[in-house]
mmCIF file of C-alpha atoms in Angstrom:
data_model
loop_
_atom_site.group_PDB
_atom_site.id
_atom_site.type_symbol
_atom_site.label_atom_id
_atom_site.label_comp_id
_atom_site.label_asym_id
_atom_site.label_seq_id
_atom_site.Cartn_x
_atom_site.Cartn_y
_atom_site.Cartn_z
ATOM 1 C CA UNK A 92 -19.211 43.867 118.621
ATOM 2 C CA UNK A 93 -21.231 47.022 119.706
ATOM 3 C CA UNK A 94 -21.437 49.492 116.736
ATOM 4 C CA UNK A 95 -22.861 52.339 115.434
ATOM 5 C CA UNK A 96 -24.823 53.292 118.154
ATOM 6 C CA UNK A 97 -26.823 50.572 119.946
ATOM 7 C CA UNK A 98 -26.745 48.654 116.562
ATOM 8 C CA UNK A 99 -25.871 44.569 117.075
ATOM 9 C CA UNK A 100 -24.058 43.058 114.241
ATOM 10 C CA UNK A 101 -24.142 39.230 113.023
ATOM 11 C CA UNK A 102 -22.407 37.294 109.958
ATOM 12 C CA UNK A 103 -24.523 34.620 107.731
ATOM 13 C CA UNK A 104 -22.770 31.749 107.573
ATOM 14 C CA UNK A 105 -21.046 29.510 104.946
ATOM 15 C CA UNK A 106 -23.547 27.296 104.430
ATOM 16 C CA UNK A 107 -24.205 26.573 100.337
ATOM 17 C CA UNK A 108 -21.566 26.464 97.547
ATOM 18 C CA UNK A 109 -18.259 24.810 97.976
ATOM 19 C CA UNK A 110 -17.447 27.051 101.305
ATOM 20 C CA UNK A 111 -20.048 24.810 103.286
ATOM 21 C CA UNK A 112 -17.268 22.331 104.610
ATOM 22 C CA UNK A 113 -17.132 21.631 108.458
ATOM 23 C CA UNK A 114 -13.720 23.164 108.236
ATOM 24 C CA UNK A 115 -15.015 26.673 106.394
ATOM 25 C CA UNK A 116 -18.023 26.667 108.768
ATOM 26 C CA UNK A 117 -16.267 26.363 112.159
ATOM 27 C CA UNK A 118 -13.610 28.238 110.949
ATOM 28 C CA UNK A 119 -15.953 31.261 110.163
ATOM 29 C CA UNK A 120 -17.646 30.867 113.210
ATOM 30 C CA UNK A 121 -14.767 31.294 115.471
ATOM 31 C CA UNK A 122 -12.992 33.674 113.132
ATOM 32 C CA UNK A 123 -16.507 36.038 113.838
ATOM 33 C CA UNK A 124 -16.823 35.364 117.395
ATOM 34 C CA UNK A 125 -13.237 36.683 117.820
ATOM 35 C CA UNK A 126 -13.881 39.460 116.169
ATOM 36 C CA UNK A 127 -16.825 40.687 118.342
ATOM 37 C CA UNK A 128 -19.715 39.503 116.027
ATOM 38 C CA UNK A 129 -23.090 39.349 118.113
ATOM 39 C CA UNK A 130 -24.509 36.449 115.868
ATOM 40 C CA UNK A 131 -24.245 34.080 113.563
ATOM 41 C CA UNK A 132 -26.824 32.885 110.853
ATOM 42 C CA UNK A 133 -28.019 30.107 108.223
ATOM 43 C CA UNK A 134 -30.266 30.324 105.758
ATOM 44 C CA UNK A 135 -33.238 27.546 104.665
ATOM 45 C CA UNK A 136 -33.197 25.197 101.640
ATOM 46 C CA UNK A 137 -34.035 21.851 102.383
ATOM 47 C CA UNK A 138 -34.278 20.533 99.133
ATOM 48 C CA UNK A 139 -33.711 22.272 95.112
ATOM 49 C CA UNK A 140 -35.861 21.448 92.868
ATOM 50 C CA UNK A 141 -34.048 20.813 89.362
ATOM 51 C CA UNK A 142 -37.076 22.659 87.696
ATOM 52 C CA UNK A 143 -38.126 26.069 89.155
ATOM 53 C CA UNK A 144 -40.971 28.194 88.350
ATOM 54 C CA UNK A 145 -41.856 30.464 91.305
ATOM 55 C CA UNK A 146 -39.935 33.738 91.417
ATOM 56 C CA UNK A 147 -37.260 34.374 93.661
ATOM 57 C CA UNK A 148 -37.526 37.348 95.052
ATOM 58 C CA UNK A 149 -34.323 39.205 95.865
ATOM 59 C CA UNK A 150 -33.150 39.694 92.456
ATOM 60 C CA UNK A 151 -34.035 41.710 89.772
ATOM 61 C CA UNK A 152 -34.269 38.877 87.083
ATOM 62 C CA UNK A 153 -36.239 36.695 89.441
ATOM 63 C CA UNK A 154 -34.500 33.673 89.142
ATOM 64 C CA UNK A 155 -32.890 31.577 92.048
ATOM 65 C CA UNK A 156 -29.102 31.859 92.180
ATOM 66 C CA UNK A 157 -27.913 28.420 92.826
ATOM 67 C CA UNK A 158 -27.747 25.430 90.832
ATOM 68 C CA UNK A 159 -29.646 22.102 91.957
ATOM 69 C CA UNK A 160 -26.821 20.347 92.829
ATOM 70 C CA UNK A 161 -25.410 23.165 95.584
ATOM 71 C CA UNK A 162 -24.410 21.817 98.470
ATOM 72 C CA UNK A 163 -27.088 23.547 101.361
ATOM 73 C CA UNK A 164 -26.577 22.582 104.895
ATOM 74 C CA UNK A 165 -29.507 22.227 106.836
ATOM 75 C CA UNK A 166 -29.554 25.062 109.243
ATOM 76 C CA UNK A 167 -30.279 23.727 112.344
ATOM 77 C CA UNK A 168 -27.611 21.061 112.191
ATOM 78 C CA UNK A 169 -25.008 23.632 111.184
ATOM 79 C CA UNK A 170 -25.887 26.053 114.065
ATOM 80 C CA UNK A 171 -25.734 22.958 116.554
ATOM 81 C CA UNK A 172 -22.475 22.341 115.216
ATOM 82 C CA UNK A 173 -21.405 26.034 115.679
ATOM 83 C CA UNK A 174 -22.794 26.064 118.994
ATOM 84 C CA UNK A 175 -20.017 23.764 120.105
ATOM 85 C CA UNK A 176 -17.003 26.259 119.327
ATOM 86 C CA UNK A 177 -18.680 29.160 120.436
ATOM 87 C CA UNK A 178 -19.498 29.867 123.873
ATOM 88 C CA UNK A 179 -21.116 34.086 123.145
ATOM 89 C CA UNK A 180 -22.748 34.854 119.410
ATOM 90 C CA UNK A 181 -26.277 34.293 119.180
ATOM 91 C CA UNK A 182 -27.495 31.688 116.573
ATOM 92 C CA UNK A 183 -30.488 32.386 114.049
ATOM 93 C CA UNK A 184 -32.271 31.328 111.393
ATOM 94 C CA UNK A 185 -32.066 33.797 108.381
ATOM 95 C CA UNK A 186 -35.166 32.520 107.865
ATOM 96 C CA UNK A 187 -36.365 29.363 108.698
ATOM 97 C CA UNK A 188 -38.990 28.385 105.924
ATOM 98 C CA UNK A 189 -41.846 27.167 108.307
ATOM 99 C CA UNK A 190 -43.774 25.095 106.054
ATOM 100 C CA UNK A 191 -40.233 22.763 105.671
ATOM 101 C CA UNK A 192 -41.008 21.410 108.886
ATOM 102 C CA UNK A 193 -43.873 19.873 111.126
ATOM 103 C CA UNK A 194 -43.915 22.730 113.817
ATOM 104 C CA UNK A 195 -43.442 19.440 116.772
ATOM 105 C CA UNK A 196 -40.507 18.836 115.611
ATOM 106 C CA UNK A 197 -38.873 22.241 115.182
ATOM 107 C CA UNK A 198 -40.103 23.283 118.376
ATOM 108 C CA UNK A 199 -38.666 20.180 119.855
ATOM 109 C CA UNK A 200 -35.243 20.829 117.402
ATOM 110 C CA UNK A 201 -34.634 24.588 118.284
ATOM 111 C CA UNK A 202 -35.815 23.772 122.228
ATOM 112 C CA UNK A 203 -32.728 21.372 122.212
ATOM 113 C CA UNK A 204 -30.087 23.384 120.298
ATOM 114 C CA UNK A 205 -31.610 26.447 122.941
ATOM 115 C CA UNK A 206 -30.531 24.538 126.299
ATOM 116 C CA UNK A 207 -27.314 23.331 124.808
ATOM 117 C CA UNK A 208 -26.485 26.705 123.655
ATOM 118 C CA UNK A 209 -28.751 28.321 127.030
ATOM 119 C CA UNK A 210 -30.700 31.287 125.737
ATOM 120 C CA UNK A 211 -28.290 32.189 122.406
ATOM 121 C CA UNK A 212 -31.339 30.832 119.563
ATOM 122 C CA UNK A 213 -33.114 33.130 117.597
ATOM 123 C CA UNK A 214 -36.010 31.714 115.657
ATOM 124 C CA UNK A 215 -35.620 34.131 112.011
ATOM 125 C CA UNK A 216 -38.791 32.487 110.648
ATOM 126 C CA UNK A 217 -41.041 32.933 107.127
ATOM 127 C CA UNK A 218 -43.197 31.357 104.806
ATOM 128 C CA UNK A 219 -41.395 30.997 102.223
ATOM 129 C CA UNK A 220 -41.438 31.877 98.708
ATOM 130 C CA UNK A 221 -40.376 28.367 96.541
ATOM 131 C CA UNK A 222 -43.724 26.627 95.878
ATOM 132 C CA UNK A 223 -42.051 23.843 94.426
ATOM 133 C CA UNK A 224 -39.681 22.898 97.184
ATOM 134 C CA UNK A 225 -42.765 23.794 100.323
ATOM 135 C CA UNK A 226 -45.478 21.177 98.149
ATOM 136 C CA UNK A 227 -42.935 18.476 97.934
ATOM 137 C CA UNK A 228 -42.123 18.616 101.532
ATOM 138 C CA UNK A 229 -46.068 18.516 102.381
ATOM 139 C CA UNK A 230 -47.449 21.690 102.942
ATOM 140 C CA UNK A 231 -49.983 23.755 101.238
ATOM 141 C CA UNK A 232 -48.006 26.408 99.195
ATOM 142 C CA UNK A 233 -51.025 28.314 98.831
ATOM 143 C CA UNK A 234 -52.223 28.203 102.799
ATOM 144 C CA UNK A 235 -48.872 28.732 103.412
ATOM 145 C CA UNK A 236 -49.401 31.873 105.548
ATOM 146 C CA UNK A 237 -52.220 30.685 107.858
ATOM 147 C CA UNK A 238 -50.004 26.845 108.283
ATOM 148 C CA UNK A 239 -47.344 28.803 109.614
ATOM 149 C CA UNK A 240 -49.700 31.264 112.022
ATOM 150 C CA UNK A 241 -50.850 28.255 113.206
ATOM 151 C CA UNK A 242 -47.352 26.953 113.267
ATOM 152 C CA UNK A 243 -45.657 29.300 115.215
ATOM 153 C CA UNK A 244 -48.610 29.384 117.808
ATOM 154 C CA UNK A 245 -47.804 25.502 118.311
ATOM 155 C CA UNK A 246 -44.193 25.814 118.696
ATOM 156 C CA UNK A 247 -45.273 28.677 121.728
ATOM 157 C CA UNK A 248 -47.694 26.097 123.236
ATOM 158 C CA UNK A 249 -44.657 23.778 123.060
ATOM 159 C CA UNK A 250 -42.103 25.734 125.127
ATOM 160 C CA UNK A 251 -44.590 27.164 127.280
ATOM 161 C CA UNK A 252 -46.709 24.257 128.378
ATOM 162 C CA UNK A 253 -45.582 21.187 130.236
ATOM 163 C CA UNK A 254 -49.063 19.547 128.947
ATOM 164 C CA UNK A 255 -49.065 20.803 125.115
ATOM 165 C CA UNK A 256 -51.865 20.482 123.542
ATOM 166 C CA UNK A 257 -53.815 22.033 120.494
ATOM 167 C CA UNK A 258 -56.647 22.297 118.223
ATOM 168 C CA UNK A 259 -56.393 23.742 114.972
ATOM 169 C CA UNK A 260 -57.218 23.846 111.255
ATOM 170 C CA UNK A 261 -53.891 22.090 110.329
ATOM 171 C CA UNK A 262 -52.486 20.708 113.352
ATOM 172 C CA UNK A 263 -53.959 18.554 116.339
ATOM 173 C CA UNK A 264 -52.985 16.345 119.253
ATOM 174 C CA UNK A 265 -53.816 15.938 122.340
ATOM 175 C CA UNK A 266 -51.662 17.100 126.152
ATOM 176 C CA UNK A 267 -48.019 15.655 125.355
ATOM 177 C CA UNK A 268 -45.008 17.357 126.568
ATOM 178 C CA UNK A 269 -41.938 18.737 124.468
ATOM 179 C CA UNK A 270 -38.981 19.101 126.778
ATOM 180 C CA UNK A 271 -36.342 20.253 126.728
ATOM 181 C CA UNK A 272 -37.873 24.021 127.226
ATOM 182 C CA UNK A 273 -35.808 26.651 125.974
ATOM 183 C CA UNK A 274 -33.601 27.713 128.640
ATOM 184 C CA UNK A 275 -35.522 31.327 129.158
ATOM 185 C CA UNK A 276 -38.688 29.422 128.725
ATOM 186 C CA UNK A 277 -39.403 30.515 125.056
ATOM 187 C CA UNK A 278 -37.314 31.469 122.016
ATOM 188 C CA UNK A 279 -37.296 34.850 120.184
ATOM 189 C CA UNK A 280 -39.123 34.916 116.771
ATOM 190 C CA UNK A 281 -38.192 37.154 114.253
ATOM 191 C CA UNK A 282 -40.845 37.368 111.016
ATOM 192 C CA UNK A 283 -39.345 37.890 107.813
ATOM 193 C CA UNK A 284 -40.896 38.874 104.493
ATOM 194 C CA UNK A 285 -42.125 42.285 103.619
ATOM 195 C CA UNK A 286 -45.390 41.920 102.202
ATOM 196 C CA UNK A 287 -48.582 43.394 104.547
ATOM 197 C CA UNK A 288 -49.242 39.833 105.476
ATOM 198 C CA UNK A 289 -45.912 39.460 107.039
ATOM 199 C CA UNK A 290 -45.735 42.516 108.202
ATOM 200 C CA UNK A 291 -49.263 41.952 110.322
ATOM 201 C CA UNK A 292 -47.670 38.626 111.611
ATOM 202 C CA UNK A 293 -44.697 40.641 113.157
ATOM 203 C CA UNK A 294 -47.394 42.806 114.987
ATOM 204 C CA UNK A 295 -49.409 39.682 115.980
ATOM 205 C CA UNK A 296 -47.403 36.852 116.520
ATOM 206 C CA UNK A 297 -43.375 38.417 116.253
ATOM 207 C CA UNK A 298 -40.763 39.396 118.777
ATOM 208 C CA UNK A 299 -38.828 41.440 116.206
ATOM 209 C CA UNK A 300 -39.362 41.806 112.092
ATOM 210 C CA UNK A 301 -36.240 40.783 109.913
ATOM 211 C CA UNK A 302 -35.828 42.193 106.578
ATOM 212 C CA UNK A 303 -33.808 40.605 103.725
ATOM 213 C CA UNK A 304 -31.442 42.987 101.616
ATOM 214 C CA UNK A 305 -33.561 45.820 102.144
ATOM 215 C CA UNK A 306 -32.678 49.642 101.059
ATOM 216 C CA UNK A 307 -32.993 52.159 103.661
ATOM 217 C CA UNK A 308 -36.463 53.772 101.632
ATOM 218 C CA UNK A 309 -38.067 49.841 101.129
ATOM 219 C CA UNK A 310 -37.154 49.517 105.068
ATOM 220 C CA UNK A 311 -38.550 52.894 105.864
ATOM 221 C CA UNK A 312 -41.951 52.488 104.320
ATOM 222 C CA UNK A 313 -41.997 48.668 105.615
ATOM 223 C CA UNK A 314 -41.679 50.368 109.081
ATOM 224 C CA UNK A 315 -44.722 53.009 108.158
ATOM 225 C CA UNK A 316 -46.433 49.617 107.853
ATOM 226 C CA UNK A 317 -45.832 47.449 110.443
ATOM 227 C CA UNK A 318 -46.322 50.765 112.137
ATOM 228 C CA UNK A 319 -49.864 50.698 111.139
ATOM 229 C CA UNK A 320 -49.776 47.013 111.575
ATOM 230 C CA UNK A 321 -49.350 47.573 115.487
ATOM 231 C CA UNK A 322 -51.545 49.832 116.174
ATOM 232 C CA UNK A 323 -54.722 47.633 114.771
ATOM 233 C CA UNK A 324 -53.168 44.772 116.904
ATOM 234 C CA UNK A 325 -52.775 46.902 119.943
ATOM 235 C CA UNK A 326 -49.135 45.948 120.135
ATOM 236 C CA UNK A 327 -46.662 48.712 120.868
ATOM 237 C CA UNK A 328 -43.527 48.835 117.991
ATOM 238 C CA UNK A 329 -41.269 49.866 120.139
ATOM 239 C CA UNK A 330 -41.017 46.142 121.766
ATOM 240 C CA UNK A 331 -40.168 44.747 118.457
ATOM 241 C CA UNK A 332 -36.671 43.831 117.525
ATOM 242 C CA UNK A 333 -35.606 45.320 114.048
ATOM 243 C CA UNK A 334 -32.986 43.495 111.954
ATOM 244 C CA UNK A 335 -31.896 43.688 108.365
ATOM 245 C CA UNK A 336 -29.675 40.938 106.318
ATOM 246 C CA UNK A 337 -27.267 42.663 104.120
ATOM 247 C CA UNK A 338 -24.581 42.134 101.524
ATOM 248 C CA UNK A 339 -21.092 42.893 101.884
ATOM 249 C CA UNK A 340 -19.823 42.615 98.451
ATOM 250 C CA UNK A 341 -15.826 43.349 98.246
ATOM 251 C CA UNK A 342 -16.677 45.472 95.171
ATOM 252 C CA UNK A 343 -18.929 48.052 97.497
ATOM 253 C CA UNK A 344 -16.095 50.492 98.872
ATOM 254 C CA UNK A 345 -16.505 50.241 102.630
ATOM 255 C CA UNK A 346 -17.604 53.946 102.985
ATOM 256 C CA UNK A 347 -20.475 52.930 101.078
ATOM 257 C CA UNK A 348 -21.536 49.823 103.284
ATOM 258 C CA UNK A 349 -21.178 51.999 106.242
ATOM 259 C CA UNK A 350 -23.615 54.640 105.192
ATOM 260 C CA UNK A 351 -25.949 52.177 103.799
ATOM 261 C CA UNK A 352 -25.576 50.460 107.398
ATOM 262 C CA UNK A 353 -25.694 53.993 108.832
ATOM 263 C CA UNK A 354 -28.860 55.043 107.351
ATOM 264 C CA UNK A 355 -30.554 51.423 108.289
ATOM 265 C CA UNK A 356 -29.586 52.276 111.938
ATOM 266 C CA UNK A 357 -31.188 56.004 111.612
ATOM 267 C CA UNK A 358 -34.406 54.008 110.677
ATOM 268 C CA UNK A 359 -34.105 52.220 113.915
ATOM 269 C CA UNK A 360 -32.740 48.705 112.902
ATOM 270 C CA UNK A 361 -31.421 47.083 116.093
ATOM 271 C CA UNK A 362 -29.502 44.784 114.504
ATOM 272 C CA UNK A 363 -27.666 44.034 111.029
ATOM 273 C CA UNK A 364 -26.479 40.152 109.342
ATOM 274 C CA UNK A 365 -23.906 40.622 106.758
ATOM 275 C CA UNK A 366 -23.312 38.284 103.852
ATOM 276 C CA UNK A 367 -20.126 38.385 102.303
ATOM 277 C CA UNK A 368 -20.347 38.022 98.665
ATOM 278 C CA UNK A 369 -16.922 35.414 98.183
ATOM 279 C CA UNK A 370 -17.131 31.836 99.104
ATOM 280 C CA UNK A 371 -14.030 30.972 100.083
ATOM 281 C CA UNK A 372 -12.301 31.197 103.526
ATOM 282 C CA UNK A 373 -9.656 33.452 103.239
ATOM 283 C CA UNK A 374 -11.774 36.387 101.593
ATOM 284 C CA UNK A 375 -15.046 35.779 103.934
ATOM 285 C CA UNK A 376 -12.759 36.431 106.881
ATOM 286 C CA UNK A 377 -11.161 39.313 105.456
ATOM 287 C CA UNK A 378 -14.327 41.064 104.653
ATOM 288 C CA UNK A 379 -15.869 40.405 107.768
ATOM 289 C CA UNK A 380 -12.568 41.650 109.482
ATOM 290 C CA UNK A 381 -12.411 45.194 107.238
ATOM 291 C CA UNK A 382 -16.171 45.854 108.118
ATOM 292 C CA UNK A 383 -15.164 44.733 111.632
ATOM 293 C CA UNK A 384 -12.358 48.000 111.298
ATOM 294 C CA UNK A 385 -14.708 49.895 109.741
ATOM 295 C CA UNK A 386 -16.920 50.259 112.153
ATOM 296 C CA UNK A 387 -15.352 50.094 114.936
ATOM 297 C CA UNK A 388 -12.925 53.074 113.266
ATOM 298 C CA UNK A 389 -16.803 54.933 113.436
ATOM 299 C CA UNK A 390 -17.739 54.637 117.068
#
């Protein structure tokens, strides 16, 4: 779409609630692509545990916003299904919860959905903050961070190597191949979370940092620190991609959204999701068609 700036722009996609219908989703996704969205995006449940303790962390109250019996796509099979009425937008993962997943068979998932789609995957990827739903899928909630290290560093040996193989503290097997590659040879990863942890994995192991629903002074001193983050690893920040997830609630005036979106893009954010608030069809499309307006009317 081009924007303010340099700025990219991408939509999240309908993919919980009752708007997560094959007709709502494709709909969407060509509705966006018209429009002159750069990307589109899913987020990562897997499964919802009818009792949760752990905190969710992008609220104020701390507790998770959908019921148990939500409908949640899985987010690689939606974007595959996207991928077949679009032909431009980039596809990501807003973020893929690592531990979900044995790190063979996402590399091998997002390595296929990358050559069908050639080169339009982005790999939004974290660790996750539901201990619940990560233990019952087989991980070690409280490793979590050093599984997916190690993860991410298979998934790279994957796509990179036509004899994979790897010896680690949680994953090991001997020369095997992986193919498809990707169809530029590897995929993009961009770390979420915001935490110093995460924000030394961006530095180390990242292609770009991607922050959820942050405010321009939260994004500004997470940038002080992955600043500081880079310079221990020896990595220069300026090759890091910078993107932020944000809401577009129909109650926000638009001037507001545009000088929230406007100070993000002062900070140097490269690229911004937005998530409209309303679930159904009709309203998703017309918010992401006014912000479309908006900033275009800004350029």
């Amino acid at each position: 779409m081009g924007g303010l700036l340099e700025m990219r722009f991408g939509c999240h996609l309908p993919v919980y609630g009752q708007a997560a219908t094959r007709e709502t989703v494709l709909s969407f996704a060509r509705r966006a692509e018209t429009l002159g969205y750069d990307s589109l995006w899913a987020s990562d449940h897997v499964v919802l545990p009818w009792r949760i303790a752990s905190r969710y962390p992008y609220n104020a109250t701390g507790d998770f916003p959908l019921p148990p019996a939500t409908d949640f796509l899985e987010p690689l099979t939606a974007l595959a299904l996207v991928a077949g009425v679009t032909e431009r937008v980039a596809l990501g993962t807003s973020v893929l919860v690592l531990p979900h997943r044995h790190p063979l068979l996402t590399a091998k998932t997002l390595a296929t959905l990358d050559h069908l789609a050639p080169g339009r995957v982005i790999l939004g990827a974290g660790v996750g903050w539901m201990r619940e739903e990560i233990e019952a899928l087989g991980a070690p909630f409280d490793r979590r961070g050093a599984w997916s290290d190690e993860a991410i560093r298979v998934m790279r040996t994957c796509w990179r190597d036509e004899r994979a193989a790897h010896r680690g503290e949680f994953f090991r097997f001997d020369a095997l191949a992986c193919r498809p590659a990707p169809a530029r040879g590897t995929i993009p990863i961009w770390i979420g979370g915001h935490t110093p942890r995460a924000l030394r994995r961006v530095a180390e192991l990242g292609d770009g940092w991607h922050a959820a629903f942050p405010t321009p002074a939260a994004l500004q001193d997470g940038l002080a620190h992955l600043r500081a983050a880079c310079a221990k690893a020896g990595r220069d920040p300026s090759t890091l991609t910078i993107s932020a997830r944000v809401g577009l609630s129909a109650k926000k005036p638009s001037v507001d959204v545009l000088s929230e979106v406007k100070a993000l893009d002062d900070l140097g954010v490269d690229h911004v999701i937005v998530e409209p608030a309303a679930r159904d069809l009709a309203s998703m499309s017309s918010a992401i068609e006014r912000f479309a307006a908006d900033v275009r009317a800004k350029l």
